[in-house]
Coordinates of N, CA and C in Angstrom, one line a residue:
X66 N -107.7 -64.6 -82.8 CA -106.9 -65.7 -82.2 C -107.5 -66.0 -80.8
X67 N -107.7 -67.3 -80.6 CA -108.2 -67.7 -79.0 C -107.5 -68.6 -78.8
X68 N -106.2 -68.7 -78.0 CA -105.8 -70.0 -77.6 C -106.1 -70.0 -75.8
X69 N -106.2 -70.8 -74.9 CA -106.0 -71.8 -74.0 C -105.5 -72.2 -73.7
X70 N -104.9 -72.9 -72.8 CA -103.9 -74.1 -72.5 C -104.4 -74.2 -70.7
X71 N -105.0 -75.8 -71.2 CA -105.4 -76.7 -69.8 C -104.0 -76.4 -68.2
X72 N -104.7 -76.6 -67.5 CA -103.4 -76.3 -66.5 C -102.5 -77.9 -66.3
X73 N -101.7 -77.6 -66.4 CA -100.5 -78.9 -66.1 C -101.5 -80.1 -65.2
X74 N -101.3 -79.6 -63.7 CA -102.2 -79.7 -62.5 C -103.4 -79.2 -62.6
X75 N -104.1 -80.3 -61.8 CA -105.2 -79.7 -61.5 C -105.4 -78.6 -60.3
X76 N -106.1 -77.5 -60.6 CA -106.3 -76.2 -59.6 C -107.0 -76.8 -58.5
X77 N -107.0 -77.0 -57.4 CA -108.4 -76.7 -56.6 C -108.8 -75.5 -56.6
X78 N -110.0 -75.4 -56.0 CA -110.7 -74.4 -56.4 C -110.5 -73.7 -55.0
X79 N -110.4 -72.4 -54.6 CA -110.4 -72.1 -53.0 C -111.4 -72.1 -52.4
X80 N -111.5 -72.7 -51.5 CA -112.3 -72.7 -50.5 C -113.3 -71.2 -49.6
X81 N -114.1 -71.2 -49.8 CA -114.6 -70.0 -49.2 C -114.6 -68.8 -49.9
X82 N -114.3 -69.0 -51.4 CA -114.4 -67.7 -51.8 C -114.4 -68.2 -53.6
X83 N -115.0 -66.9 -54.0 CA -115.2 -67.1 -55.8 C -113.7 -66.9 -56.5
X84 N -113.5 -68.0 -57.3 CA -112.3 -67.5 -57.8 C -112.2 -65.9 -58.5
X85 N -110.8 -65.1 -58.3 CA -110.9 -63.9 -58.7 C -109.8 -63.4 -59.9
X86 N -110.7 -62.7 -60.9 CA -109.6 -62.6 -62.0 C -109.6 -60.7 -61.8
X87 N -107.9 -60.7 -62.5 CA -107.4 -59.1 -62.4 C -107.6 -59.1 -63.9
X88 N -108.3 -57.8 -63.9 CA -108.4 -57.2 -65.8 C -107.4 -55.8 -65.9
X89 N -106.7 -56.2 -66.5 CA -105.6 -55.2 -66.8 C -105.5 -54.7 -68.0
X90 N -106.2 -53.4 -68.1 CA -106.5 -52.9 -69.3 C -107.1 -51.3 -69.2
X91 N -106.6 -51.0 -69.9 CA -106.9 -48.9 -70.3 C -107.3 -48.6 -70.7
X92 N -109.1 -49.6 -71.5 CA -110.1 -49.0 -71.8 C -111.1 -49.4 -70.3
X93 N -111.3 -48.1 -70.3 CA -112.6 -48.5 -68.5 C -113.5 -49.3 -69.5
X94 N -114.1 -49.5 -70.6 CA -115.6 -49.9 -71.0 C -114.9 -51.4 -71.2
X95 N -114.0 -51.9 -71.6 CA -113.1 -53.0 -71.8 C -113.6 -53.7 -70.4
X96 N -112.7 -52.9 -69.2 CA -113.0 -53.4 -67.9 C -114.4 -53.7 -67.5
X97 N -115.2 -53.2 -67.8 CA -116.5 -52.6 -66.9 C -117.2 -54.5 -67.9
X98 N -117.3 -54.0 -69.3 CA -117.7 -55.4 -69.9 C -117.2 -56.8 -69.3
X99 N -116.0 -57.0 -69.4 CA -114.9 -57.9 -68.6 C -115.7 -58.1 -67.1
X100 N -115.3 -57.2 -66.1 CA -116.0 -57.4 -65.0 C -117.4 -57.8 -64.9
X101 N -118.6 -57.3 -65.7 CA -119.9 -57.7 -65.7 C -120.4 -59.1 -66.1
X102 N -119.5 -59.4 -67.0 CA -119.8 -60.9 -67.2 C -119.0 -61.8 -66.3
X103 N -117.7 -61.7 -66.0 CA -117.0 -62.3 -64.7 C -117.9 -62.6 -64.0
X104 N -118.9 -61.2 -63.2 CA -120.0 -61.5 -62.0 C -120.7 -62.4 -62.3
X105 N -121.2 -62.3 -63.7 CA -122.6 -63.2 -64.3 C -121.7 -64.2 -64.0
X106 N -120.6 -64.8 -64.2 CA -120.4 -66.2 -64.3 C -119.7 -66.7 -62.8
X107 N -120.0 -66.1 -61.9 CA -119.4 -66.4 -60.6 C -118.2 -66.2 -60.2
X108 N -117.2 -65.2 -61.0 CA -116.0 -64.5 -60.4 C -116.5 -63.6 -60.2
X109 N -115.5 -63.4 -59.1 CA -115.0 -61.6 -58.4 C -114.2 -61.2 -59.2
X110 N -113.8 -59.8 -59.5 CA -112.8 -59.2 -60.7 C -112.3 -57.9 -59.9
X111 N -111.0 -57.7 -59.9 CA -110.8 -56.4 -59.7 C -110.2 -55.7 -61.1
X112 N -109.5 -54.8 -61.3 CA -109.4 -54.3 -62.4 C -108.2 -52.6 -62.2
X113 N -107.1 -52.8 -63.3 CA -106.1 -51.9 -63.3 C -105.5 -51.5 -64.4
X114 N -105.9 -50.1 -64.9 CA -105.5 -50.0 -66.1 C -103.8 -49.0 -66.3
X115 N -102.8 -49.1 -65.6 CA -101.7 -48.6 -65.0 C -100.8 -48.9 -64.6
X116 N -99.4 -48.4 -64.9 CA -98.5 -49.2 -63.9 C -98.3 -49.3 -62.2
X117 N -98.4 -48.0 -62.1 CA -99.3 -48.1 -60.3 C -100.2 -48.8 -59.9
X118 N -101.0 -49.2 -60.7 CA -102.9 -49.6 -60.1 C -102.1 -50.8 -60.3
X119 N -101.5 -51.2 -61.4 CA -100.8 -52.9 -61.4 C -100.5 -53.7 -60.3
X120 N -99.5 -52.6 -60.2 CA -98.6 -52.9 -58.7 C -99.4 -53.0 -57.0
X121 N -100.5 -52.7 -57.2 CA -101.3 -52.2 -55.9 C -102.1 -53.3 -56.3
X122 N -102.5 -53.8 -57.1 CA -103.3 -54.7 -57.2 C -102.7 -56.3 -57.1
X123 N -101.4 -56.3 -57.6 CA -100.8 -57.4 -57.6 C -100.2 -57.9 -56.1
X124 N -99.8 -56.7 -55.0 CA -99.6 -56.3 -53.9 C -100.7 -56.6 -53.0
X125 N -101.7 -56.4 -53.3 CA -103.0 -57.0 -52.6 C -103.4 -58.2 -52.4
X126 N -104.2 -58.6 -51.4 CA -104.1 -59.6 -50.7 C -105.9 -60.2 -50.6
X127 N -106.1 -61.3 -51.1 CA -105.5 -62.5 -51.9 C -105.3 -61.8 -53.7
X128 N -103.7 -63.0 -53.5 CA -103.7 -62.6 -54.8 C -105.1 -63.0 -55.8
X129 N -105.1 -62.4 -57.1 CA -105.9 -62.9 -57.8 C -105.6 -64.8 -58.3
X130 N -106.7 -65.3 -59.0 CA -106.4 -66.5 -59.4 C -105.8 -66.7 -60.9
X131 N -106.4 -65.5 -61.9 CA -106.0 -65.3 -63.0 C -106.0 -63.7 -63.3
X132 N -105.4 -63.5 -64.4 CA -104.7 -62.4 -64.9 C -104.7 -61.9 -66.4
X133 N -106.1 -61.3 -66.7 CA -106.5 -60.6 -67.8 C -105.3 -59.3 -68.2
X134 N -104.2 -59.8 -69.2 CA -103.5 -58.6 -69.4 C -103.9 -58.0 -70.9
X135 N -103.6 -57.1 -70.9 CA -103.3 -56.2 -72.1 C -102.1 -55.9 -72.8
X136 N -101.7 -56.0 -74.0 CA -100.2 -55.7 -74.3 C -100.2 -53.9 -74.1
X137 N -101.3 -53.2 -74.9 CA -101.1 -51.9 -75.2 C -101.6 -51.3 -73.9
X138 N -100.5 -50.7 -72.9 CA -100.9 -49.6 -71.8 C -100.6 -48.7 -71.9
X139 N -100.8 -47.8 -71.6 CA -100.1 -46.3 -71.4 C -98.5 -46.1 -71.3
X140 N -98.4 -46.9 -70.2 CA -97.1 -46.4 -69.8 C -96.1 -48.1 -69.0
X141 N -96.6 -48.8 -70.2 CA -96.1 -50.2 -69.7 C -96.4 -50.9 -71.0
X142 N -95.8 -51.9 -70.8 CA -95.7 -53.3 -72.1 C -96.1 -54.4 -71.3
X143 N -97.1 -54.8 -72.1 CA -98.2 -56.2 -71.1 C -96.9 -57.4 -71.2
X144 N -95.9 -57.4 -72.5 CA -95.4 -58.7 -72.6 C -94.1 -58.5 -71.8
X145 N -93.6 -57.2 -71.6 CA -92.8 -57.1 -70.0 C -93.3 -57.3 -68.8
X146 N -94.5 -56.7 -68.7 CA -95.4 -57.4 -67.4 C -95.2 -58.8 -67.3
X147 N -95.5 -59.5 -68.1 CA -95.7 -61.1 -68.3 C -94.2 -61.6 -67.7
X148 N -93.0 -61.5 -68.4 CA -92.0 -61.7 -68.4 C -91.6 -60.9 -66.8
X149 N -91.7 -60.0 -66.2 CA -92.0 -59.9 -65.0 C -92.3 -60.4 -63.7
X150 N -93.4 -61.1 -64.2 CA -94.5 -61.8 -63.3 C -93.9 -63.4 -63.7
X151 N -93.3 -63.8 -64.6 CA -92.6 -65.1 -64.9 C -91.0 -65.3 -63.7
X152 N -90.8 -64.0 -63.5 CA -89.4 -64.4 -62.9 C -89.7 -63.9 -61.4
X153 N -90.5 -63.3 -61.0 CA -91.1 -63.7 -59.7 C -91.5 -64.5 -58.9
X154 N -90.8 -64.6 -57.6 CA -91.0 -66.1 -57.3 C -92.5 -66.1 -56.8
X155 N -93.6 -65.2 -56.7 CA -94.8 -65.2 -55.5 C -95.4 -65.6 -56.9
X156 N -95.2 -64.6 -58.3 CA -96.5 -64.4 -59.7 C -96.0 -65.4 -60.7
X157 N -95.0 -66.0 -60.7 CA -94.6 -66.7 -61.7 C -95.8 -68.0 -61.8
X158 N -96.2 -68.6 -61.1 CA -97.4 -69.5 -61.3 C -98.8 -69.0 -61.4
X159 N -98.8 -67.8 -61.3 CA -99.9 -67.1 -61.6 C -100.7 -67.2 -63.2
X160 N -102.1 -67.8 -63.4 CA -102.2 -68.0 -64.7 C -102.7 -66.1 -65.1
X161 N -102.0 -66.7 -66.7 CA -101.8 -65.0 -67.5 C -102.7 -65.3 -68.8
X162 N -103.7 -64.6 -69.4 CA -104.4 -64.7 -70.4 C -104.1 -63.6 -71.3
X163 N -103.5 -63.4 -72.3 CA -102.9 -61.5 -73.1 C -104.3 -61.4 -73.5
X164 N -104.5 -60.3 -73.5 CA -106.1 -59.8 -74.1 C -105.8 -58.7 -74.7
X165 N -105.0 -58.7 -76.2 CA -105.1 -57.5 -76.9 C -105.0 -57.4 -78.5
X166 N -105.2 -56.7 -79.0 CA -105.3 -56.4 -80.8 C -104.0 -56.6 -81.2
X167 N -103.0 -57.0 -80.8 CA -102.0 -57.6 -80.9 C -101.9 -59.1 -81.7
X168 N -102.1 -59.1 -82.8 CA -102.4 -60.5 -83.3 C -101.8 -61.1 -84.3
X169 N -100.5 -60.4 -84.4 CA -99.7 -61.3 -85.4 C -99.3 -62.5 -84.9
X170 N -98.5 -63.1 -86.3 CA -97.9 -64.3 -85.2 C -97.1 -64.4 -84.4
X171 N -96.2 -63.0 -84.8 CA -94.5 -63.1 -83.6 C -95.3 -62.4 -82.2
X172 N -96.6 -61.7 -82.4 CA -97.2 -61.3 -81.1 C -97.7 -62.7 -80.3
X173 N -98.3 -63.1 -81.0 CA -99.0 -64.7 -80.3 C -97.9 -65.4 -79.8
X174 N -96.8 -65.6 -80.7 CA -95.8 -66.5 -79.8 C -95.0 -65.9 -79.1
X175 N -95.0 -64.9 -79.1 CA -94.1 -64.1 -77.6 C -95.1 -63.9 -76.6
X176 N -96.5 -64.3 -76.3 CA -96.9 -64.6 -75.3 C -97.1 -65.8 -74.8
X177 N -97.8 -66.6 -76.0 CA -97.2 -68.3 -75.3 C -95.7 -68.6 -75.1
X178 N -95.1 -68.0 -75.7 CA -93.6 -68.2 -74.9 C -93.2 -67.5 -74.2
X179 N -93.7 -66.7 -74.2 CA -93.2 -65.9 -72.9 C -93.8 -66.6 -71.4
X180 N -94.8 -67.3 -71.6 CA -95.1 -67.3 -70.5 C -96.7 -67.5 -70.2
X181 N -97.6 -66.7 -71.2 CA -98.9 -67.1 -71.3 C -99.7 -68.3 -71.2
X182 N -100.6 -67.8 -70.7 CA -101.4 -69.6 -70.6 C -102.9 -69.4 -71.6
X183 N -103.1 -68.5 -72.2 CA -103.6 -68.0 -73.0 C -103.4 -66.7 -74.1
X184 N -103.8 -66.9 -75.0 CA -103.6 -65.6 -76.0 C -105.0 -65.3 -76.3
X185 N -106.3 -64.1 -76.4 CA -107.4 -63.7 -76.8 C -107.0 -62.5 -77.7
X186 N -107.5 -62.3 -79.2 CA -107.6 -60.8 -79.6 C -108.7 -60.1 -79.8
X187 N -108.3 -58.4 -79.8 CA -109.7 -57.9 -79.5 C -109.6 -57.6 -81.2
X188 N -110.9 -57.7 -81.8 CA -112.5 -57.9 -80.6 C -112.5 -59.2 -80.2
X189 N -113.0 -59.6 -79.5 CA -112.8 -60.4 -78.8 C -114.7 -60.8 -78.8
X190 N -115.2 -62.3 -78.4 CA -116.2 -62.8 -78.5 C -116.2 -62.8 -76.8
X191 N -117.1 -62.7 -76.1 CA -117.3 -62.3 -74.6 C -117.2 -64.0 -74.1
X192 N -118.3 -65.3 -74.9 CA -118.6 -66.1 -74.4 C -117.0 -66.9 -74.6
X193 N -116.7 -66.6 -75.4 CA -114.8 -67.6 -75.6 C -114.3 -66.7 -74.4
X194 N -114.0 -65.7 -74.6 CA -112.9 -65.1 -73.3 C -113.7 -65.8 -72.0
X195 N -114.5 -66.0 -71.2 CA -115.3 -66.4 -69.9 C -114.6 -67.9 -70.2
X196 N -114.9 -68.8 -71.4 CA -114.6 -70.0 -71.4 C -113.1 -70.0 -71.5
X197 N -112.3 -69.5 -72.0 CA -110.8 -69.7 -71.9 C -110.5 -69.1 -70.1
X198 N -111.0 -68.1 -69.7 CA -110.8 -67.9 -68.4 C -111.0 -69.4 -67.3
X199 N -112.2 -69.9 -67.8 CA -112.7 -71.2 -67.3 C -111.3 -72.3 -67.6
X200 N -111.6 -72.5 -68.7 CA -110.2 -73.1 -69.2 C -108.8 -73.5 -68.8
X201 N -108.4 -72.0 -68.4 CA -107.3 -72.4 -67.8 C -107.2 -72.4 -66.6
X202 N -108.0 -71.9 -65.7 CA -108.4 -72.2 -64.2 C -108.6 -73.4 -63.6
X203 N -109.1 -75.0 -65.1 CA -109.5 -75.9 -65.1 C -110.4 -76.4 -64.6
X204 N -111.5 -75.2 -64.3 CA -113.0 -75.4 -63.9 C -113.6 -75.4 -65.2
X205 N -114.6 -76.5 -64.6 CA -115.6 -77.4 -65.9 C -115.8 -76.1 -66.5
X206 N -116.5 -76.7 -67.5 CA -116.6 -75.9 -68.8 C -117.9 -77.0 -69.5
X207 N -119.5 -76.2 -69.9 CA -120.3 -76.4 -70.8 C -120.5 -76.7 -72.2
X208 N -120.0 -77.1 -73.0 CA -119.9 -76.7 -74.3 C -121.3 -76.7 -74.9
X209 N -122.1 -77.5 -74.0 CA -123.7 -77.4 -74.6 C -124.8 -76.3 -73.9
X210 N -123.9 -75.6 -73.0 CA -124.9 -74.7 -72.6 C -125.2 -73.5 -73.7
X211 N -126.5 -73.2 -72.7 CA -127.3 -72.0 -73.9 C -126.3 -70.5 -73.3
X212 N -126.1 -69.7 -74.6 CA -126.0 -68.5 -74.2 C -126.9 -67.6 -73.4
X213 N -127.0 -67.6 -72.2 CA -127.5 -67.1 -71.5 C -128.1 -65.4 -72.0
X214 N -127.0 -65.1 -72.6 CA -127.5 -63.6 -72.8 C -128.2 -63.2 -73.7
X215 N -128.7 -64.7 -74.6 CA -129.6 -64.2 -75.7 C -130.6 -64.8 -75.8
X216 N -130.8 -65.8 -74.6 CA -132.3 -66.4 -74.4 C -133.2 -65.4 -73.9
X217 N -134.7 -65.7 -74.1 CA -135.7 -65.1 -73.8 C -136.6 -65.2 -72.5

């Protein structure tokens, strides 16, 4: 499943700095992948696989732009995060993408209803997750560019 959803508004983009996405997730190789292609495509990424590391991250200053969650954590539920971050008045407009093996259909619509501005399942295709990130940030998007990572 890959859904999207364009932003209502249009984002500006911030000024002086690369837009930055949080990857929230409890496989480090998950993260480290996620992060490496972020860079290739011009984000900054920080990354938290924890309910602590969440909160320190979300706590931190600038917030992120977007929000790579995971349903399955350790010691936390991505779609209570979400629902969290929805009734907060600082994270509630925060865009949220679910990124996890979670793929039924009552999973898929308890994150677009809940509050998601995307749903991705793993496995997951690397060049769709960067373009749905793109997507709902509402920075352009190529559809005719070459995969970079398998040209010669």
């Amino acid at each position: 499943v890959n859904v999207a959803r364009r932003p209502k508004a249009k984002r500006e983009p911030s000024t002086g700095r690369k837009p930055t996405v949080l990857v929230i997730d409890d496989d480090p190789d998950i993260c480290s992948l996620l992060r490496t292609y972020l860079k290739m495509e011009g984000f900054e990424s920080r990354a938290a696989g924890n309910r602590n590391e969440i909160l320190a991250e979300l706590r931190r200053s600038p917030l992120p732009d977007l929000v790579l969650l995971d349903v399955g954590l350790p010691d936390a539920n991505g779609f209570d995060i979400l629902h969290k971050m929805r009734e907060h008045p600082v994270l509630k407009a925060l865009p949220v993408i679910m990124l996890t093996g979670e793929a039924t259909r009552e999973a898929v619509l308890k994150g677009i209803l809940g509050g998601a501005d995307g749903y991705v399942t793993k496995p997951f295709d690397i060049h769709h997750m960067v373009r749905a990130v793109k997507v709902v940030l509402g920075l352009a998007t190529d559809p005719n560019a070459p995969d970079w990572d398998y040209s010669l």
